[in-house]
PDB file of C-alpha atoms in Angstrom:
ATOM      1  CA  UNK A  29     107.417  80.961  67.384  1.00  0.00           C
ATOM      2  CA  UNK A  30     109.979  78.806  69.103  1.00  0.00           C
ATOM      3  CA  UNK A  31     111.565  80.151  72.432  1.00  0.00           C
ATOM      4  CA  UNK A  32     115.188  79.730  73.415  1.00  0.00           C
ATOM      5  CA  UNK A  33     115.737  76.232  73.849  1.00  0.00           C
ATOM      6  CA  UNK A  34     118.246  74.638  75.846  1.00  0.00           C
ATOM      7  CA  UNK A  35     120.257  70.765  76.327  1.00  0.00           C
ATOM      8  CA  UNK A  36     120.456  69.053  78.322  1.00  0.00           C
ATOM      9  CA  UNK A  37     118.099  69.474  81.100  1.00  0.00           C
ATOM     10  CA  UNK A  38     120.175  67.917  83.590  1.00  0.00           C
ATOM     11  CA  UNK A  39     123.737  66.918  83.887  1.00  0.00           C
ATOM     12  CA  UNK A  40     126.106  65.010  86.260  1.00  0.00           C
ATOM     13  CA  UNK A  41     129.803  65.165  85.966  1.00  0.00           C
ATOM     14  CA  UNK A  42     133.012  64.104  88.163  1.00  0.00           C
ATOM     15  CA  UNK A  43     135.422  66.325  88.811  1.00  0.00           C
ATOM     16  CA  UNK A  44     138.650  66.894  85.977  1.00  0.00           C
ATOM     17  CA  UNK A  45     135.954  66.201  83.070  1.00  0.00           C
ATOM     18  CA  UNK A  46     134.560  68.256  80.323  1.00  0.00           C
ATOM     19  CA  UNK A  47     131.284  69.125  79.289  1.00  0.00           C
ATOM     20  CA  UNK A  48     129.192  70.817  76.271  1.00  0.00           C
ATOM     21  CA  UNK A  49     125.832  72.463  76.367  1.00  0.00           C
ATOM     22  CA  UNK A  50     123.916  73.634  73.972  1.00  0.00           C
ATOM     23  CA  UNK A  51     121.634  76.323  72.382  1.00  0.00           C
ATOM     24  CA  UNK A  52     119.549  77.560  70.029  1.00  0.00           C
ATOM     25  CA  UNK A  53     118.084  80.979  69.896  1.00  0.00           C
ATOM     26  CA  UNK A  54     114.536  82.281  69.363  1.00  0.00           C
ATOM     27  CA  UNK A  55     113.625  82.640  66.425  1.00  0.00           C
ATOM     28  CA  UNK A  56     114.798  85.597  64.528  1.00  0.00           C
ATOM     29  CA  UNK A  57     117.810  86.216  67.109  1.00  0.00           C
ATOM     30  CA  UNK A  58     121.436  86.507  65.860  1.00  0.00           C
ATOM     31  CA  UNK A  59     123.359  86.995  69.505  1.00  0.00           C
ATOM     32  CA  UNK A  60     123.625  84.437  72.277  1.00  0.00           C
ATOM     33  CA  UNK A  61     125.041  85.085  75.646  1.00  0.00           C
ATOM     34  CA  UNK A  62     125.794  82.389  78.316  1.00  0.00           C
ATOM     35  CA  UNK A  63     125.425  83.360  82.105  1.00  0.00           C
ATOM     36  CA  UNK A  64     125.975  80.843  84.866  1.00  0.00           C
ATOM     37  CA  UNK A  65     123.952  80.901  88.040  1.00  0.00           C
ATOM     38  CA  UNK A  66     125.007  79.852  91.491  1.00  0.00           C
ATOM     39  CA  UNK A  67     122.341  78.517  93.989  1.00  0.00           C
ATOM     40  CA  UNK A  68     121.069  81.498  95.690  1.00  0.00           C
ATOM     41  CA  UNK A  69     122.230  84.100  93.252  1.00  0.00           C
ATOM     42  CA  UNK A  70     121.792  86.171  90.097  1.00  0.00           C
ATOM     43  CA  UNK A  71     123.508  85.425  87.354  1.00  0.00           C
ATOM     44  CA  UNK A  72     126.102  85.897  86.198  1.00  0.00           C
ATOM     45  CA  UNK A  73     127.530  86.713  82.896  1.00  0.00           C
ATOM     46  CA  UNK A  74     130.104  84.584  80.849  1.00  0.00           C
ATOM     47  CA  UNK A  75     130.165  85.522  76.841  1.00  0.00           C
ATOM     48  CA  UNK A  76     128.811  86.512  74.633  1.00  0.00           C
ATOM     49  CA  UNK A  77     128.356  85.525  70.660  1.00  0.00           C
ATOM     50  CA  UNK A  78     127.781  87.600  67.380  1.00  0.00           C
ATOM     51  CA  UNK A  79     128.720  86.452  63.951  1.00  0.00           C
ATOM     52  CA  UNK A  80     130.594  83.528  65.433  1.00  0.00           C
ATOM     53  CA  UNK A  81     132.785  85.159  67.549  1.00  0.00           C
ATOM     54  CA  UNK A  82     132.988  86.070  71.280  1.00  0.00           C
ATOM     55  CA  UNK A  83     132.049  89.956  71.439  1.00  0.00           C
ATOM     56  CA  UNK A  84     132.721  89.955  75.435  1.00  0.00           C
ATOM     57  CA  UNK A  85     133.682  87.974  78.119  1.00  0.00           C
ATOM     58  CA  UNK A  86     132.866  88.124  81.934  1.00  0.00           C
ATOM     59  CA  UNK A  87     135.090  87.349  84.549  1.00  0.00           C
ATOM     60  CA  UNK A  88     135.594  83.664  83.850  1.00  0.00           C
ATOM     61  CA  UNK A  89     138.487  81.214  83.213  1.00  0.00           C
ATOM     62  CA  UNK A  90     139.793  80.068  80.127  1.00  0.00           C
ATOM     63  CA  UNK A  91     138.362  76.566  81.026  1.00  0.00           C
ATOM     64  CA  UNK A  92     135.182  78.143  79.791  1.00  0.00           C
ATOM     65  CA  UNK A  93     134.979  78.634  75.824  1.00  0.00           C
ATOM     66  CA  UNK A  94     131.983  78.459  73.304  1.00  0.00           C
ATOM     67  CA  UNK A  95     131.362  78.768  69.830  1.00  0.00           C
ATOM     68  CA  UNK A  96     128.421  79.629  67.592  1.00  0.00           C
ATOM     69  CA  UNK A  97     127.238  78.437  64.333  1.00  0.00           C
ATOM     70  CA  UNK A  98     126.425  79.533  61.218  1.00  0.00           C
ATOM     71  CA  UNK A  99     122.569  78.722  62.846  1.00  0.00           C
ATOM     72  CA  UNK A 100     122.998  81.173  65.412  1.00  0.00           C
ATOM     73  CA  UNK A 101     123.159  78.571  67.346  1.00  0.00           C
ATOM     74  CA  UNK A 102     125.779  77.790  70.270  1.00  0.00           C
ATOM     75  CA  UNK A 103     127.709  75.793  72.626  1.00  0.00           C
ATOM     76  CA  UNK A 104     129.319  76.372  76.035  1.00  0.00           C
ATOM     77  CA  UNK A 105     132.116  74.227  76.917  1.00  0.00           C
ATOM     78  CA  UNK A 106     134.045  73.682  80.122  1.00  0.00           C
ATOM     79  CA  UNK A 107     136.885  71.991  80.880  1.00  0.00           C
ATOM     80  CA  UNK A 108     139.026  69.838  83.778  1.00  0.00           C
ATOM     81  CA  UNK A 109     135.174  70.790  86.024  1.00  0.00           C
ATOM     82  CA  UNK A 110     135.596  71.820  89.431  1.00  0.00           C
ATOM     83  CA  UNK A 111     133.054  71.375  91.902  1.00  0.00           C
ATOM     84  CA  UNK A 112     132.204  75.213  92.379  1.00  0.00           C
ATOM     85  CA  UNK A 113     131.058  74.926  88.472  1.00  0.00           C
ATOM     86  CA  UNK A 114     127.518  73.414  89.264  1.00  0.00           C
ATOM     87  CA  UNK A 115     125.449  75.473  89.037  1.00  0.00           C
ATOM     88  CA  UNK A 116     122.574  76.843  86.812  1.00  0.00           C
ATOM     89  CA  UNK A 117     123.799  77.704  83.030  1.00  0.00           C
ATOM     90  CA  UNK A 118     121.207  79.950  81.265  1.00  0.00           C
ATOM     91  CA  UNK A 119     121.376  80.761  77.744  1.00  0.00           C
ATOM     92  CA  UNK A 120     119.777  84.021  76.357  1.00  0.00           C
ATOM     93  CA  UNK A 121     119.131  85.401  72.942  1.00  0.00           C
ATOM     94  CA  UNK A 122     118.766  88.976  71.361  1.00  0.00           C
ATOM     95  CA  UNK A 123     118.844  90.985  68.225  1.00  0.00           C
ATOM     96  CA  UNK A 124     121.992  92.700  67.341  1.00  0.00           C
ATOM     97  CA  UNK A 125     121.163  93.760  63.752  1.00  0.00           C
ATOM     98  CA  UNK A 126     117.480  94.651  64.669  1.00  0.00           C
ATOM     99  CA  UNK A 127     119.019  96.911  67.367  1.00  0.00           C
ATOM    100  CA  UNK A 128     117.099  94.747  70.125  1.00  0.00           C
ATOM    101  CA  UNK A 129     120.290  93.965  71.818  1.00  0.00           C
ATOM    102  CA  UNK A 130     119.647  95.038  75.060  1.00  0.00           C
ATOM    103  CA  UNK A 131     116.737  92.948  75.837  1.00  0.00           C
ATOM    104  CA  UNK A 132     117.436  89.366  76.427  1.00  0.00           C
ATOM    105  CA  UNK A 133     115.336  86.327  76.262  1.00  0.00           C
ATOM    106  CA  UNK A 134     116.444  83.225  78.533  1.00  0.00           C
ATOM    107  CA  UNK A 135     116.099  79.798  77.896  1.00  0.00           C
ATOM    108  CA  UNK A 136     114.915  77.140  80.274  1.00  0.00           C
ATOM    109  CA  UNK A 137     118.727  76.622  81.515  1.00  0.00           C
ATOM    110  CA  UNK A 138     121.269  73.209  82.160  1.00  0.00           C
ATOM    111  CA  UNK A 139     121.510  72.305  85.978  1.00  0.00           C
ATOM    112  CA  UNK A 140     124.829  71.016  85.602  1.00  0.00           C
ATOM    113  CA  UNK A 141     126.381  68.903  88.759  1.00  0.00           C
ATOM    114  CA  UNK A 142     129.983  68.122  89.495  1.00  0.00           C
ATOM    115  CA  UNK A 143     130.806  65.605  92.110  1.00  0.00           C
TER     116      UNK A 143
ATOM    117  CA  UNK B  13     131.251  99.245  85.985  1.00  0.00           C
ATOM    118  CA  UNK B  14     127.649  98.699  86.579  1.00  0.00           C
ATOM    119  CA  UNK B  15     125.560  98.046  89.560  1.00  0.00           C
ATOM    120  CA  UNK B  16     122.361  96.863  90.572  1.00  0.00           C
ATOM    121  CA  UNK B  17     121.223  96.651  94.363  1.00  0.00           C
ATOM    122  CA  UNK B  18     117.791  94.797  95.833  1.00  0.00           C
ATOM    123  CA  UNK B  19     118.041  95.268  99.384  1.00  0.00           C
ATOM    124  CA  UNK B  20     114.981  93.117  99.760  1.00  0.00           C
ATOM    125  CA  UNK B  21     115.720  88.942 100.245  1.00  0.00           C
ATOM    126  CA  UNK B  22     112.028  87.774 100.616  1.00  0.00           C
ATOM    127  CA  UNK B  23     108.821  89.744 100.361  1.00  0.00           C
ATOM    128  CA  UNK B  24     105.066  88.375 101.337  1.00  0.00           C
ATOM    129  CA  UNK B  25     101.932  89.522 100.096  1.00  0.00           C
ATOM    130  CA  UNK B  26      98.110  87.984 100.102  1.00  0.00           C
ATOM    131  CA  UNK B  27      96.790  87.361  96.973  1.00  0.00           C
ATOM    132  CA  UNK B  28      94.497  90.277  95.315  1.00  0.00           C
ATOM    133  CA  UNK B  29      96.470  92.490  97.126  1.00  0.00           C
ATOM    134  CA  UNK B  30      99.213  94.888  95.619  1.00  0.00           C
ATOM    135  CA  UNK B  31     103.286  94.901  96.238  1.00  0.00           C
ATOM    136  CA  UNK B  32     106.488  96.668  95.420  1.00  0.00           C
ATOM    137  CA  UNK B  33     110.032  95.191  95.370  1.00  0.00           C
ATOM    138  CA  UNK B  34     112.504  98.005  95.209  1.00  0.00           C
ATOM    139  CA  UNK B  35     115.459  98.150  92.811  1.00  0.00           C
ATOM    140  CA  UNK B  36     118.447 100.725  92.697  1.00  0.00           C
ATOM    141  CA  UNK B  37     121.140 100.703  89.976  1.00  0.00           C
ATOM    142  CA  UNK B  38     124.538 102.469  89.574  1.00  0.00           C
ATOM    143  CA  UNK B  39     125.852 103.666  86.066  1.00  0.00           C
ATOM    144  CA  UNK B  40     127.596 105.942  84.542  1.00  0.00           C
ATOM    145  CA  UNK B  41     126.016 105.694  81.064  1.00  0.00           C
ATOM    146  CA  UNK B  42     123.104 107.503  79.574  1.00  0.00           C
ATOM    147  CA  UNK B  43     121.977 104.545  77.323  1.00  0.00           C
ATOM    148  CA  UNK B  44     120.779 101.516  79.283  1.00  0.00           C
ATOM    149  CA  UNK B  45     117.731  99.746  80.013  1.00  0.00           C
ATOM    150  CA  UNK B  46     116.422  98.458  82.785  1.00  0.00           C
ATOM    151  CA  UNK B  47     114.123  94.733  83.297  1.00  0.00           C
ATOM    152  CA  UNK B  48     112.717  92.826  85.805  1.00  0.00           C
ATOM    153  CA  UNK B  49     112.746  89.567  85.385  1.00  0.00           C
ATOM    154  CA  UNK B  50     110.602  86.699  87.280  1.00  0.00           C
ATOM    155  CA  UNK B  51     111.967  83.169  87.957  1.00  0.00           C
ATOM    156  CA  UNK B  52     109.854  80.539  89.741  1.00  0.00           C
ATOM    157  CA  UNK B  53     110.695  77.304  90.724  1.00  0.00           C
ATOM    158  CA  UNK B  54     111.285  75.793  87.015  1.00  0.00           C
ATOM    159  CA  UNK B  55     114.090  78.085  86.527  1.00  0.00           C
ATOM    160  CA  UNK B  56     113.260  79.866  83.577  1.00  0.00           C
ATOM    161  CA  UNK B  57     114.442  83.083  83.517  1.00  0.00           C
ATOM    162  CA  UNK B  58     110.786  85.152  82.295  1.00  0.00           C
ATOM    163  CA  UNK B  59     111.036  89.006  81.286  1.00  0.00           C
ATOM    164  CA  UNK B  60     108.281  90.775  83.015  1.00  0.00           C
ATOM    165  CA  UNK B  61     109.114  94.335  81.767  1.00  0.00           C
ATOM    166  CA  UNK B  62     111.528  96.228  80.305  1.00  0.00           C
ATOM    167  CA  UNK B  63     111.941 100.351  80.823  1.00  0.00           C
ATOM    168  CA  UNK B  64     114.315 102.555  78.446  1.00  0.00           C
ATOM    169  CA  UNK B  65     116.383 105.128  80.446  1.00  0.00           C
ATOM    170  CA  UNK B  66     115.058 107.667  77.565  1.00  0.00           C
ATOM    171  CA  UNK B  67     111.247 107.192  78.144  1.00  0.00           C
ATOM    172  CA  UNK B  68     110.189 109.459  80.431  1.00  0.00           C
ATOM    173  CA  UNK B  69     106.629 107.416  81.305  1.00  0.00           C
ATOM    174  CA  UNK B  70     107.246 104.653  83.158  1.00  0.00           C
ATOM    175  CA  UNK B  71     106.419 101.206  81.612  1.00  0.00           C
ATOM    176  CA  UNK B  72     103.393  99.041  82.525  1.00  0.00           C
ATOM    177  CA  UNK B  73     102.410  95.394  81.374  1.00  0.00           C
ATOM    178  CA  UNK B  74      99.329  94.442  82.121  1.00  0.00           C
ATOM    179  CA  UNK B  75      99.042  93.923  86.418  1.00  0.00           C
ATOM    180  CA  UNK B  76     102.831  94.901  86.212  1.00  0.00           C
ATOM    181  CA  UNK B  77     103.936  98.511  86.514  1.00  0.00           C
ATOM    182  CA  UNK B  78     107.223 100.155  87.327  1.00  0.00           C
ATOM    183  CA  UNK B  79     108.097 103.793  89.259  1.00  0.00           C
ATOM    184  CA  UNK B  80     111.473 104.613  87.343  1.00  0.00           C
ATOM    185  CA  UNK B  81     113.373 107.694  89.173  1.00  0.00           C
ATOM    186  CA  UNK B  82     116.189 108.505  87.281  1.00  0.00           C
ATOM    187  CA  UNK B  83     117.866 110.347  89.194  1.00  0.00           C
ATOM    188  CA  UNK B  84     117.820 108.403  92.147  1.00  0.00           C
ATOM    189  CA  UNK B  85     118.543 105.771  90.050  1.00  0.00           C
ATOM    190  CA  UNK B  86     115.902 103.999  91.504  1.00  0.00           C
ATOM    191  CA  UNK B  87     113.626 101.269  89.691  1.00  0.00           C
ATOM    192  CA  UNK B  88     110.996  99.072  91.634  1.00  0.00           C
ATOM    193  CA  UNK B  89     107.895  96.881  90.470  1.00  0.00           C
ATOM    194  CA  UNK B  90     104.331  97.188  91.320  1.00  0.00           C
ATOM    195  CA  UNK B  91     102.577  93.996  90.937  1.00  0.00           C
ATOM    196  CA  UNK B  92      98.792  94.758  91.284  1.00  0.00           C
ATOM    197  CA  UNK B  93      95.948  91.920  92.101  1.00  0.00           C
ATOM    198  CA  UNK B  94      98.905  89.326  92.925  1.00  0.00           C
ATOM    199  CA  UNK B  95      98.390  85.657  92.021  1.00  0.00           C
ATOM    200  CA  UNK B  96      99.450  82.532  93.425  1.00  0.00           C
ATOM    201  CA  UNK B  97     101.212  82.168  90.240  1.00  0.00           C
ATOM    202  CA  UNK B  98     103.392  85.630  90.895  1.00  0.00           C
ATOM    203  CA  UNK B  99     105.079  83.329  93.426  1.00  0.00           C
ATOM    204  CA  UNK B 100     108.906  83.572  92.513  1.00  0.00           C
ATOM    205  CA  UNK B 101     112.356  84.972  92.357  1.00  0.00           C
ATOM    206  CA  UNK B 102     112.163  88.804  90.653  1.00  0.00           C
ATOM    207  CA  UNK B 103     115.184  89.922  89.589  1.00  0.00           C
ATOM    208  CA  UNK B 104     116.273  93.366  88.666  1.00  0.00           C
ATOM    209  CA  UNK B 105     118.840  93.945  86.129  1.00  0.00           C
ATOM    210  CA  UNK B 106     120.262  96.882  83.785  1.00  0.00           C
ATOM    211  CA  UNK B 107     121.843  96.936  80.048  1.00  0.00           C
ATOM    212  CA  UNK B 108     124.108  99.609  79.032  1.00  0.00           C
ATOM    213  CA  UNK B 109     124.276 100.297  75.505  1.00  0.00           C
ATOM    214  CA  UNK B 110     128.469  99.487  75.776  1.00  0.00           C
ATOM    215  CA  UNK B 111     128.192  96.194  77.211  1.00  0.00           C
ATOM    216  CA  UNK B 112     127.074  93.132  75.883  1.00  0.00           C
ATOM    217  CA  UNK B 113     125.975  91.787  79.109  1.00  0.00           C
ATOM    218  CA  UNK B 114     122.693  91.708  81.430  1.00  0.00           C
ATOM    219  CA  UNK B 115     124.366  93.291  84.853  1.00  0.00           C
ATOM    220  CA  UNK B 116     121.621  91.621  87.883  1.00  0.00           C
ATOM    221  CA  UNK B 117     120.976  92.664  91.476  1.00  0.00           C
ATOM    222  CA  UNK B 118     120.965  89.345  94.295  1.00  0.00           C
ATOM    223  CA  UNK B 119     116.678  88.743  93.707  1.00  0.00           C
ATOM    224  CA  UNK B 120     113.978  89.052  95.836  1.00  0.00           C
ATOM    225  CA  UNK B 121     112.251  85.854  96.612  1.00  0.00           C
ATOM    226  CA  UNK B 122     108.199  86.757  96.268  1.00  0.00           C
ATOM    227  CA  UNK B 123     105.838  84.965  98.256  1.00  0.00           C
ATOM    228  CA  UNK B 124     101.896  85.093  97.645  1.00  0.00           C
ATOM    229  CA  UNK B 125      99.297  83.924 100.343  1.00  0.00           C
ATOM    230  CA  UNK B 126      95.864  82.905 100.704  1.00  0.00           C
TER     231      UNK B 126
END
Protein backbone atom coordinates (compact mmCIF):
# COMPACT_ATOMS: atom_id res chain seq x y z
CA UNK A 1 0.00 0.00 0.00
CA UNK A 2 1.68 3.09 -1.34
CA UNK A 3 2.19 6.10 1.13
CA UNK A 4 1.82 9.74 0.19
CA UNK A 5 4.38 10.46 -2.19
CA UNK A 6 5.85 13.64 -2.94
CA UNK A 7 8.19 15.65 -6.06
CA UNK A 8 10.55 16.82 -6.10
CA UNK A 9 12.77 16.14 -3.26
CA UNK A 10 14.66 19.19 -3.53
CA UNK A 11 14.30 22.44 -5.28
CA UNK A 12 16.27 25.68 -5.96
CA UNK A 13 14.68 28.75 -7.32
CA UNK A 14 15.65 32.64 -7.81
CA UNK A 15 13.62 35.04 -6.68
CA UNK A 16 10.35 36.44 -9.16
CA UNK A 17 10.02 32.67 -10.52
CA UNK A 18 7.38 30.09 -10.30
CA UNK A 19 7.28 26.72 -9.19
CA UNK A 20 4.98 23.40 -9.15
CA UNK A 21 5.04 20.51 -6.77
CA UNK A 22 3.43 17.65 -6.77
CA UNK A 23 1.35 14.87 -5.08
CA UNK A 24 -0.23 11.88 -4.95
CA UNK A 25 -2.23 10.52 -2.12
CA UNK A 26 -2.23 7.16 -0.31
CA UNK A 27 -3.96 4.92 -1.56
CA UNK A 28 -7.63 4.98 -1.07
CA UNK A 29 -7.56 8.87 -0.07
CA UNK A 30 -9.80 11.40 -1.90
CA UNK A 31 -8.60 14.87 0.04
CA UNK A 32 -5.18 16.49 -0.13
CA UNK A 33 -4.09 19.38 1.93
CA UNK A 34 -0.81 21.37 1.43
CA UNK A 35 0.94 22.91 4.59
CA UNK A 36 4.21 24.77 4.35
CA UNK A 37 6.82 24.57 7.06
CA UNK A 38 9.29 27.20 8.10
CA UNK A 39 12.70 26.12 9.64
CA UNK A 40 12.07 25.83 13.23
CA UNK A 41 8.32 25.62 13.14
CA UNK A 42 5.08 23.67 12.79
CA UNK A 43 3.34 23.81 9.97
CA UNK A 44 1.39 25.50 8.69
CA UNK A 45 -1.71 25.10 6.71
CA UNK A 46 -2.34 26.35 3.06
CA UNK A 47 -5.47 24.42 1.20
CA UNK A 48 -7.05 22.15 1.00
CA UNK A 49 -8.61 19.80 -2.01
CA UNK A 50 -11.88 17.66 -2.38
CA UNK A 51 -13.48 16.80 -5.65
CA UNK A 52 -11.16 19.18 -7.43
CA UNK A 53 -11.80 22.12 -5.73
CA UNK A 54 -10.24 24.13 -2.84
CA UNK A 55 -12.58 23.36 0.32
CA UNK A 56 -10.38 25.92 2.56
CA UNK A 57 -7.67 28.09 2.51
CA UNK A 58 -5.17 29.26 5.26
CA UNK A 59 -3.81 32.49 5.57
CA UNK A 60 -1.79 32.61 2.37
CA UNK A 61 -1.45 34.83 -0.75
CA UNK A 62 -2.98 34.45 -3.92
CA UNK A 63 0.56 33.68 -5.33
CA UNK A 64 -0.19 30.29 -3.89
CA UNK A 65 -2.89 28.16 -5.94
CA UNK A 66 -3.25 24.31 -6.59
CA UNK A 67 -5.36 22.05 -8.31
CA UNK A 68 -6.31 18.38 -8.08
CA UNK A 69 -7.03 15.76 -10.53
CA UNK A 70 -9.42 13.50 -11.41
CA UNK A 71 -6.50 10.96 -9.64
CA UNK A 72 -6.83 12.58 -6.47
CA UNK A 73 -3.85 13.69 -7.15
CA UNK A 74 -2.44 17.42 -6.79
CA UNK A 75 -0.26 20.27 -7.40
CA UNK A 76 0.84 23.35 -5.44
CA UNK A 77 1.92 26.24 -7.37
CA UNK A 78 3.58 29.50 -6.43
CA UNK A 79 4.25 32.36 -8.13
CA UNK A 80 6.79 35.66 -8.58
CA UNK A 81 8.83 33.41 -5.19
CA UNK A 82 10.03 35.45 -2.49
CA UNK A 83 12.74 34.46 -0.39
CA UNK A 84 10.60 33.93 2.90
CA UNK A 85 8.83 31.01 0.67
CA UNK A 86 11.63 28.33 1.32
CA UNK A 87 10.76 26.40 3.34
CA UNK A 88 9.44 22.80 3.92
CA UNK A 89 6.09 21.99 1.75
CA UNK A 90 4.33 18.85 3.13
CA UNK A 91 1.55 17.25 1.46
CA UNK A 92 -1.05 15.16 3.44
CA UNK A 93 -3.89 12.90 2.52
CA UNK A 94 -7.26 11.78 4.18
CA UNK A 95 -10.63 10.28 3.61
CA UNK A 96 -13.49 12.57 3.18
CA UNK A 97 -16.14 10.07 1.99
CA UNK A 98 -14.92 7.32 4.46
CA UNK A 99 -15.43 9.97 7.19
CA UNK A 100 -11.53 9.67 8.04
CA UNK A 101 -11.07 13.29 7.44
CA UNK A 102 -9.63 14.32 10.43
CA UNK A 103 -6.65 12.19 10.45
CA UNK A 104 -3.99 13.11 8.06
CA UNK A 105 -1.19 11.23 6.55
CA UNK A 106 2.01 13.33 5.39
CA UNK A 107 4.18 12.75 2.70
CA UNK A 108 7.93 12.91 2.72
CA UNK A 109 7.72 16.84 1.81
CA UNK A 110 9.65 19.39 -1.07
CA UNK A 111 12.53 21.49 0.58
CA UNK A 112 12.05 24.20 -1.71
CA UNK A 113 14.93 27.13 -1.77
CA UNK A 114 14.67 30.63 -3.11
CA UNK A 115 17.76 32.65 -3.54
CA UNK B 1 -10.04 29.77 16.16
CA UNK B 2 -8.03 26.94 17.39
CA UNK B 3 -5.01 26.60 19.50
CA UNK B 4 -2.43 24.32 20.41
CA UNK B 5 0.43 25.20 23.01
CA UNK B 6 3.85 22.95 23.80
CA UNK B 7 5.59 24.92 26.26
CA UNK B 8 8.42 22.46 26.04
CA UNK B 9 11.43 23.37 23.14
CA UNK B 10 13.78 20.35 23.83
CA UNK B 11 13.35 17.42 26.17
CA UNK B 12 16.24 14.65 27.11
CA UNK B 13 15.77 11.30 28.23
CA UNK B 14 18.21 7.99 28.48
CA UNK B 15 17.21 5.30 26.55
CA UNK B 16 14.93 2.47 28.37
CA UNK B 17 13.77 5.06 30.37
CA UNK B 18 10.18 6.69 30.17
CA UNK B 19 9.12 10.54 29.15
CA UNK B 20 6.24 12.90 28.78
CA UNK B 21 6.01 15.97 26.48
CA UNK B 22 3.05 18.02 27.50
CA UNK B 23 0.44 19.41 25.09
CA UNK B 24 -2.51 21.94 25.80
CA UNK B 25 -5.09 22.94 23.16
CA UNK B 26 -7.79 25.68 22.98
CA UNK B 27 -11.24 25.09 21.19
CA UNK B 28 -14.40 25.83 21.24
CA UNK B 29 -15.78 22.75 19.45
CA UNK B 30 -16.96 19.47 20.80
CA UNK B 31 -15.83 17.40 17.72
CA UNK B 32 -12.06 17.34 17.22
CA UNK B 33 -9.28 15.06 17.48
CA UNK B 34 -6.22 15.30 18.75
CA UNK B 35 -2.45 13.58 17.25
CA UNK B 36 0.92 13.61 17.95
CA UNK B 37 2.98 13.45 15.39
CA UNK B 38 6.92 12.54 15.29
CA UNK B 39 9.36 14.09 12.75
CA UNK B 40 13.06 13.15 12.74
CA UNK B 41 15.67 14.39 10.79
CA UNK B 42 14.27 13.08 7.22
CA UNK B 43 11.36 15.27 7.55
CA UNK B 44 8.59 13.08 7.26
CA UNK B 45 5.85 14.05 9.08
CA UNK B 46 4.92 10.25 11.04
CA UNK B 47 1.48 9.95 13.04
CA UNK B 48 2.24 8.39 16.31
CA UNK B 49 -1.34 8.47 17.75
CA UNK B 50 -4.43 9.84 17.34
CA UNK B 51 -7.19 10.42 20.41
CA UNK B 52 -11.04 11.30 19.67
CA UNK B 53 -12.37 14.07 22.00
CA UNK B 54 -15.47 11.47 22.46
CA UNK B 55 -13.44 8.45 23.80
CA UNK B 56 -13.29 8.64 27.18
CA UNK B 57 -10.05 5.99 27.52
CA UNK B 58 -7.17 7.46 26.52
CA UNK B 59 -5.37 6.00 23.42
CA UNK B 60 -2.22 3.84 23.51
CA UNK B 61 0.02 2.44 20.57
CA UNK B 62 2.23 0.14 21.43
CA UNK B 63 5.32 2.01 23.83
CA UNK B 64 3.17 5.20 23.08
CA UNK B 65 0.40 6.28 25.43
CA UNK B 66 -1.43 9.53 25.95
CA UNK B 67 -3.14 11.21 29.40
CA UNK B 68 -6.08 13.20 27.62
CA UNK B 69 -7.82 15.73 30.27
CA UNK B 70 -10.54 17.24 28.69
CA UNK B 71 -11.28 19.63 30.59
CA UNK B 72 -8.08 21.06 31.07
CA UNK B 73 -7.74 20.68 27.67
CA UNK B 74 -4.67 19.11 28.24
CA UNK B 75 -3.03 16.26 25.98
CA UNK B 76 0.64 14.94 26.56
CA UNK B 77 2.58 11.69 25.37
CA UNK B 78 4.13 9.00 27.34
CA UNK B 79 6.78 7.31 25.47
CA UNK B 80 7.78 4.18 27.53
CA UNK B 81 11.30 2.13 27.03
CA UNK B 82 12.60 5.13 24.69
CA UNK B 83 14.84 4.26 21.73
CA UNK B 84 17.55 5.90 20.03
CA UNK B 85 15.25 5.87 17.19
CA UNK B 86 12.42 8.06 19.28
CA UNK B 87 15.00 10.79 18.65
CA UNK B 88 12.93 13.67 16.93
CA UNK B 89 10.63 16.58 16.62
CA UNK B 90 6.93 15.55 18.32
CA UNK B 91 4.43 17.64 17.40
CA UNK B 92 1.03 18.11 18.87
CA UNK B 93 -1.82 19.09 16.82
CA UNK B 94 -5.84 19.15 16.93
CA UNK B 95 -8.71 18.68 14.10
CA UNK B 96 -12.03 20.13 14.57
CA UNK B 97 -14.72 18.53 12.80
CA UNK B 98 -15.46 22.32 10.95
CA UNK B 99 -12.14 22.81 9.62
CA UNK B 100 -10.38 21.20 7.03
CA UNK B 101 -7.07 21.85 8.47
CA UNK B 102 -4.45 20.14 10.99
CA UNK B 103 -4.08 23.27 13.65
CA UNK B 104 -0.08 22.39 15.31
CA UNK B 105 1.59 23.59 18.50
CA UNK B 106 5.67 25.00 17.92
CA UNK B 107 7.25 20.98 18.61
CA UNK B 108 9.27 19.68 21.09
CA UNK B 109 12.63 18.58 19.92
CA UNK B 110 13.20 14.88 21.74
CA UNK B 111 16.52 13.82 22.53
CA UNK B 112 17.44 10.09 23.61
CA UNK B 113 20.83 9.17 25.36
CA UNK B 114 22.98 6.37 26.06
Amino acid sequence: DAGVTQSPTHLIKTRGQQVTLRCSPKSGHDTVSWYQQALGQGPQFIFQYYEEEERQRGNFPDRFSGHQFPNYSSELNVNALLLGDSALYLCASSSLMTGGFMTQYFGPGTRLTVL
Amino acid sequence: AQTVTQSQPEMSVQEAETVTLSCTYDTSESDYYLFWYKQPPSRQMILVIRQEAYKQQNATENRFSVNFQKAAKSFSLKISDSQLGDAAMYFCASHTGTASKLTFGTGTRLQVTL
